[in-house]
């Protein structure tokens, strides 16, 4: 299986497409002679059959199996490339602006060219271009490609059955900022975000029909940015908002709010138990759970079910990223950048067992392969422009390939080739080693806190059992605490003690 897995690397010298993990073989290579004409954007199609990229001169479409160039179009400035779900079209977006002089030789004022370009993959040609000044104006499709939605001003246009020339119906949503189309294979829905600085901002769930009827809505105070994340099945959406709050009268801080909105209109709010920003939120591929990394460092990671109930608390550690594999049975937490020196923890998600902990210095990116049994770690620009390299790993923590050039090399991106046919290939993660940690526990050396419990991630209804304190294992520390308790304490000390006890307390969830 691993010899069929493909990936592409993008650097200052161009792009290279490989096949294989432990012994990658080159399938296609595109080099650039002038560093100013480097490849800045690329993307695979959803089936993995095609790869599109731009080398600052032309936009290309490549067959990933043979390396054949199917299309070469003079389009130099795209910054976004997206494919329709069934690979009928691919669309590029670039900044709507004028490059060079603002007037022609005859003195007339130049106007920007239409910046959203449509390409037909079957016909291998450019078929349409329109004006879309914002990135949010890039069209979105339903999973069956029955409808394509696009924002034009305050209008939402709906195109039907692959007809991209004339809209079937439309609706007006004043001040709409962005939309997110639901990937549900039967229900055709979308959410629209309407920001407002002085009033209540809204996220509306609507049906894709002639009336664009309203199903439900979420409200946020003083929210000007909203991230909408549908799960893979299209049954629920996470709405992550940041709200400006001034508690002290000295300045505003951004407080995150996370809400769940189901496709039938039900909603609930997630209450985080630690202050600070939300670093990362990810849905499990099964759509039944999601994980959030939040709070001031050391950050906290909690897994919730689709009802918003916490079912697995991984405690506090210096981490800022979380990753699921495509099969949903492996889970990785990691801390990159200034937060931690590349610490990566690999878990069996269904059994809540830690498989391995590794450290990969200077890592900036990590991503699972389509088969779910491998992942790469990479040091990429622009986060780091020295020691750029990438490594391939087995899910048990064994490195199987390393690309570490001795000469100066700038790595812009590593991206796996999608392989939908292997996503449903199930496998059983390896059993815990003897020195691995016990069931459902994470011992954070940074925070010195052990959080444990017994959970069942397949359940959807949970209720908390009685809280209790973890017994102290140190006699000296017990004596020290007793002596400290006999001394008068200030209000600040009492408050700090209460906070410490809250952090050390854990909840055991009883499955209904």
mmCIF file of C-alpha atoms in Angstrom, residues 388-392 401-405:
data_model
loop_
_atom_site.group_PDB
_atom_site.id
_atom_site.type_symbol
_atom_site.label_atom_id
_atom_site.label_comp_id
_atom_site.label_asym_id
_atom_site.label_seq_id
_atom_site.Cartn_x
_atom_site.Cartn_y
_atom_site.Cartn_z
ATOM 1 C CA UNK A 388 14.428 22.962 5.749
ATOM 2 C CA UNK A 389 13.721 19.232 5.454
ATOM 3 C CA UNK A 390 10.973 16.617 5.762
ATOM 4 C CA UNK A 391 10.704 13.159 7.299
ATOM 5 C CA UNK A 392 8.281 10.253 6.878
ATOM 6 C CA UNK A 401 12.502 8.177 5.280
ATOM 7 C CA UNK A 402 14.352 11.469 5.674
ATOM 8 C CA UNK A 403 15.145 14.216 3.169
ATOM 9 C CA UNK A 404 17.755 16.502 4.714
ATOM 10 C CA UNK A 405 19.786 18.293 2.007
#
